[in-house]
């Protein structure tokens, strides 16, 4: 089949974690014999910020790191309807401009493609009117990246059919890597962004690292001056943006990492971790997480990773994992096992094909009923 993804960006992963997942899914669909193309706005927020932060040379990395993936930029005069008619499955990300979301929906009325809306954010609870404003009546279904988000769509009546479609690890990229020489203690990879976890970063990352005197690396973007000062005062090394393709090697240079979810997910959308959990476990690095509710039992808490209920517990668990090689190895082995068994982009590609099959059958049945009525 021919898949068309309307993305915020495939080329840029600057503060844009969904690009990680879509790259992996697209590669797996191609490996299964399907044709895949991504479209992204030429002036997209992530692209503009990557260029401002790293310069235009950063875009050349995409072709080198992800050979075979194709992304075409579009502007106001782009012939969307023409491209849509050549697709079998069209997936539109929720950061797509609302007018274009509706335009694609109108094209679906006369098209033969299956149309899906893909939501990977918390706006359904934090900015409900933004999602409510989308006209989704022409969409065959919605892909929500967690069951709690799926339930929000169902309760609000947004979309005809709503499916849970979690993110996952691109295991062609994220896998254990050898490292010779000394390793640093801790690495945190994540963006500061919007004050959604400012207090949590101080409690679970900055204060425990300073208290234990750890060698700690921080990577990510959108850190304001006050955050950079806090990292420096606590002795944490901040190295800015990191290309996602470089993350596995960065994990290999450190002994432990952590997950600190954004507050809207913890409070309003339980069961949805960041994609970094999948990616870290796929790389075989021990992980300690700040609190979140694994409501869908995606992982085996205490075996795949450890939960810290507060900063003091985070300090204690960091100390234990760094001191006990056997425990660290057991966590890494268990987490990797769960990823390979349940949470790879190959799993999600097959889930997507199953969803498309269900919707395709429903469309055929609807057409038969219409013909019979006529």
XYZ file of C-alpha atoms in Angstrom:
374
model
C 0.000 0.000 0.000
C 0.962 3.640 -0.340
C 1.199 5.530 2.957
C 1.184 9.319 3.193
C 2.092 10.979 6.506
C 1.281 14.649 7.083
C 3.836 15.445 9.788
C 4.935 18.503 11.702
C 8.387 17.415 10.573
C 10.166 14.198 9.743
C 13.509 15.862 9.033
C 13.765 17.860 12.271
C 13.596 16.327 15.749
C 14.316 19.631 17.534
C 11.860 19.483 20.481
C 9.794 17.122 18.333
C 9.761 13.582 19.670
C 7.079 12.368 17.298
C 9.682 12.459 14.514
C 11.575 9.684 16.355
C 8.581 7.367 16.228
C 7.447 8.152 12.691
C 10.922 7.553 11.289
C 10.916 4.094 12.817
C 7.379 3.250 11.722
C 8.041 4.441 8.190
C 11.193 2.327 7.954
C 9.298 -0.728 9.166
C 6.454 -0.173 6.708
C 9.003 0.045 3.917
C 10.661 -3.167 5.131
C 7.236 -4.829 4.908
C 7.002 -3.803 1.266
C 4.907 -0.634 1.414
C 5.542 2.770 -0.160
C 5.880 5.658 2.289
C 6.078 9.433 1.873
C 6.024 12.223 4.462
C 4.887 15.806 3.921
C 5.924 18.647 6.217
C 5.433 22.428 6.185
C 8.463 24.296 4.861
C 8.175 26.848 7.678
C 7.424 24.388 10.488
C 8.318 25.432 14.040
C 10.721 22.545 14.641
C 12.524 23.046 11.327
C 12.959 26.770 11.945
C 14.326 26.217 15.431
C 16.717 23.497 14.305
C 18.091 25.829 11.650
C 18.456 28.687 14.130
C 20.116 26.430 16.712
C 22.354 24.263 14.527
C 22.485 25.914 11.117
C 21.303 24.544 7.784
C 23.948 21.791 7.828
C 21.848 19.964 10.436
C 19.291 19.070 7.756
C 21.886 17.089 5.855
C 22.085 14.628 8.721
C 18.599 13.328 8.052
C 19.537 11.823 4.689
C 22.694 10.271 6.158
C 21.047 8.900 9.298
C 17.811 7.717 7.692
C 18.556 6.682 4.108
C 15.481 5.722 2.132
C 13.022 7.919 4.039
C 11.419 10.651 1.940
C 9.951 13.920 3.153
C 8.637 16.674 0.891
C 8.089 20.213 2.155
C 4.984 22.143 1.196
C 3.887 25.758 1.045
C 0.615 27.568 0.326
C 0.396 26.446 -3.323
C 1.153 22.760 -2.755
C -1.265 20.431 -4.660
C -2.457 18.416 -1.668
C -5.503 16.940 -3.396
C -3.397 15.590 -6.247
C -0.948 13.894 -3.888
C -3.746 12.533 -1.693
C -5.373 10.702 -4.580
C -2.227 8.630 -5.012
C -2.357 7.307 -1.434
C -4.095 4.333 0.171
C -3.566 5.326 3.828
C -3.234 8.977 4.919
C -2.192 9.876 8.486
C -2.459 13.504 9.621
C -0.638 14.615 12.756
C -2.478 16.868 15.202
C 0.106 19.670 14.869
C -1.009 20.125 11.254
C -2.699 23.477 10.572
C -6.423 23.265 11.247
C -7.360 24.564 7.794
C -5.279 21.826 6.174
C -6.768 19.162 8.457
C -10.216 20.185 7.211
C -9.047 20.440 3.596
C -7.731 16.897 3.704
C -11.029 15.783 5.219
C -12.943 17.319 2.316
C -10.663 15.530 -0.149
C -11.522 12.275 1.586
C -15.196 12.701 0.593
C -14.325 12.006 -3.017
C -11.181 9.954 -2.444
C -10.691 6.244 -1.940
C -7.979 6.485 0.713
C -8.390 5.689 4.412
C -7.858 8.815 6.514
C -6.542 8.845 10.090
C -5.896 11.654 12.580
C -2.873 11.070 14.843
C -2.682 12.685 18.305
C 0.558 12.483 20.320
C 0.119 15.380 22.745
C -1.825 16.444 25.826
C -3.782 19.287 24.190
C -6.976 17.238 24.433
C -6.866 17.991 28.171
C -4.606 21.057 28.458
C -6.006 22.993 25.473
C -9.287 21.235 24.787
C -10.647 23.938 22.491
C -7.707 23.483 20.127
C -8.638 19.841 19.527
C -12.379 20.462 19.685
C -12.007 22.933 16.811
C -10.778 20.241 14.412
C -13.417 18.989 11.995
C -12.886 15.225 12.050
C -16.214 13.988 10.688
C -14.588 13.081 7.366
C -11.817 11.074 9.047
C -12.188 7.309 9.201
C -10.444 7.086 12.556
C -8.195 8.586 15.203
C -4.898 7.185 16.473
C -4.345 8.201 20.111
C -0.985 7.461 21.726
C -2.503 6.130 24.944
C -5.727 4.593 26.210
C -6.489 7.557 28.471
C -6.262 9.884 25.468
C -8.410 7.517 23.422
C -11.072 7.689 26.112
C -11.020 11.512 25.978
C -11.783 11.389 22.269
C -14.558 8.848 22.731
C -16.166 10.784 25.586
C -16.029 14.035 23.600
C -17.345 12.443 20.423
C -14.284 13.412 18.378
C -13.833 11.044 15.453
C -15.762 8.033 14.199
C -13.465 5.314 15.563
C -10.630 5.866 18.007
C -7.711 3.479 18.445
C -4.885 3.339 20.971
C -1.558 3.414 19.131
C 1.381 3.832 21.486
C 4.765 5.127 20.516
C 7.656 2.658 20.501
C 11.397 2.264 19.978
C 13.000 2.353 16.558
C 15.180 -0.679 17.262
C 17.047 -0.307 13.986
C 18.606 2.711 15.703
C 18.057 2.160 19.423
C 19.968 -0.884 20.608
C 22.760 -1.634 23.086
C 26.082 -0.240 21.912
C 29.565 -1.137 23.133
C 31.636 1.510 24.864
C 35.295 1.305 25.786
C 36.729 3.313 28.627
C 35.199 5.063 31.608
C 31.532 5.980 31.678
C 29.873 8.922 33.379
C 27.199 8.278 36.007
C 23.942 9.790 34.752
C 22.461 11.189 31.568
C 19.168 13.042 31.261
C 17.878 13.695 27.741
C 14.829 15.912 27.600
C 13.630 19.428 26.919
C 12.813 21.992 29.589
C 9.851 23.497 27.761
C 6.807 25.381 28.999
C 7.400 24.898 32.758
C 5.500 21.596 32.625
C 8.072 19.806 34.807
C 10.259 22.551 36.256
C 9.736 21.522 39.882
C 10.078 17.849 38.985
C 13.415 18.395 37.232
C 14.756 20.132 40.306
C 13.468 17.446 42.698
C 14.353 14.327 40.702
C 17.358 15.396 38.605
C 19.206 18.438 39.912
C 19.054 17.921 43.671
C 19.830 14.147 43.693
C 22.734 14.628 41.274
C 24.199 17.382 43.414
C 23.565 15.475 46.647
C 25.392 12.376 45.376
C 28.113 14.272 43.519
C 27.355 12.467 40.269
C 28.964 13.104 36.931
C 25.819 14.063 35.041
C 25.167 15.068 31.435
C 22.038 16.995 30.426
C 20.958 17.207 26.771
C 17.946 18.989 25.318
C 16.654 22.403 24.293
C 14.566 25.344 25.525
C 16.439 25.686 28.810
C 16.016 29.258 30.090
C 18.882 31.071 31.752
C 17.612 30.305 35.249
C 17.580 26.583 34.412
C 21.096 26.681 32.987
C 22.291 28.504 36.101
C 20.660 25.877 38.313
C 22.366 23.058 36.401
C 25.747 24.775 36.580
C 25.442 25.540 40.298
C 24.667 21.875 40.994
C 27.606 20.672 38.900
C 25.609 19.174 36.021
C 27.058 19.513 32.520
C 24.650 20.888 29.912
C 25.533 20.095 26.291
C 22.450 21.364 24.431
C 20.644 19.747 21.535
C 21.425 16.191 20.506
C 20.388 14.565 17.238
C 18.252 11.534 17.987
C 20.568 9.354 15.915
C 23.354 10.161 18.414
C 21.363 9.174 21.503
C 22.227 5.429 21.603
C 25.941 6.228 21.732
C 25.272 8.850 24.423
C 23.410 6.279 26.531
C 26.341 3.878 26.129
C 28.688 6.473 27.659
C 26.633 6.608 30.864
C 25.617 4.135 33.557
C 22.017 5.153 34.255
C 19.290 7.429 32.936
C 15.928 8.665 34.205
C 12.394 9.467 33.066
C 10.705 12.637 34.297
C 7.249 12.975 32.685
C 5.491 16.235 32.055
C 2.821 17.126 34.595
C -0.219 16.992 32.227
C 0.466 13.324 31.508
C 0.838 12.414 35.157
C -2.277 14.248 36.293
C -4.690 13.971 33.362
C -3.465 11.292 30.933
C -2.161 8.344 32.971
C -0.442 5.489 31.220
C 1.479 7.542 28.637
C 5.270 7.668 29.061
C 7.585 9.755 26.935
C 9.189 8.028 23.968
C 12.511 8.230 25.823
C 11.394 5.354 28.066
C 11.035 3.050 25.053
C 14.297 4.298 23.547
C 16.352 4.062 26.748
C 15.203 0.535 27.538
C 15.904 -0.489 23.944
C 19.505 0.666 24.460
C 19.961 -1.493 27.537
C 20.635 1.303 30.029
C 19.135 1.117 33.555
C 16.279 3.582 34.010
C 14.808 5.180 37.126
C 11.525 7.031 36.726
C 9.750 9.802 38.565
C 6.110 8.912 39.370
C 3.586 8.121 36.651
C 0.788 5.567 36.460
C 1.529 2.709 34.074
C -2.207 2.187 33.758
C -1.918 -0.070 30.708
C 0.844 -2.274 32.109
C 3.213 -1.449 29.288
C 6.182 -2.437 31.449
C 7.088 -4.491 34.518
C 7.761 -1.903 37.197
C 10.587 -2.975 39.499
C 11.977 -5.264 36.802
C 12.210 -3.178 33.607
C 12.878 0.048 35.513
C 12.544 1.481 39.016
C 10.042 4.028 40.327
C 11.145 6.822 42.660
C 8.269 8.439 44.562
C 10.223 11.539 45.561
C 13.636 13.133 45.373
C 14.987 11.305 48.414
C 13.982 7.977 46.907
C 15.526 8.958 43.586
C 18.810 9.617 45.377
C 18.648 6.250 47.141
C 17.867 4.331 43.949
C 20.580 6.099 41.974
C 23.080 5.206 44.677
C 21.969 1.551 44.659
C 22.030 1.115 40.880
C 25.413 2.785 40.514
C 26.888 0.655 43.316
C 25.347 -2.703 42.359
C 26.472 -3.884 38.928
C 24.321 -7.032 39.058
C 21.163 -5.044 39.772
C 21.951 -2.583 37.005
C 22.533 -5.412 34.534
C 19.291 -7.136 35.551
C 17.296 -3.947 34.966
C 18.915 -3.409 31.584
C 18.291 -7.005 30.499
C 14.659 -6.989 31.608
C 13.854 -3.645 30.015
C 15.400 -4.667 26.718
C 13.452 -7.920 26.778
C 10.130 -6.085 27.178
C 10.902 -3.668 24.358
C 11.824 -6.440 21.950
C 8.741 -8.441 22.891
C 6.133 -5.653 22.791
C 7.294 -2.149 21.958
C 9.235 -1.874 18.709
C 8.262 0.170 15.678
C 7.790 -3.152 13.858
C 5.028 -3.972 16.381
C 3.402 -0.584 15.773
C 3.641 -0.896 11.988
C 1.781 -4.188 12.169
C -0.805 -2.642 14.515
C -1.308 0.157 11.997
C -1.863 -2.355 9.215
C -4.441 -4.146 11.371
C -6.261 -0.878 12.085
C -6.250 -0.027 8.386
C -7.683 -3.463 7.628
C -10.487 -2.982 10.154
C -11.341 0.441 8.761
C -11.103 -0.811 5.198
C -13.602 -3.549 5.986
C -15.921 -1.048 7.625
C -15.743 1.223 4.573
C -16.526 -1.703 2.252
C -19.514 -2.668 4.368
C -20.775 0.933 4.372
C -20.467 1.106 0.584
C -22.418 -2.123 0.184
C -25.185 -0.798 2.398
C -25.372 2.449 0.426
C -25.541 0.556 -2.846
C -28.261 -1.722 -1.466
C -30.275 1.281 -0.285
C -30.001 2.879 -3.687
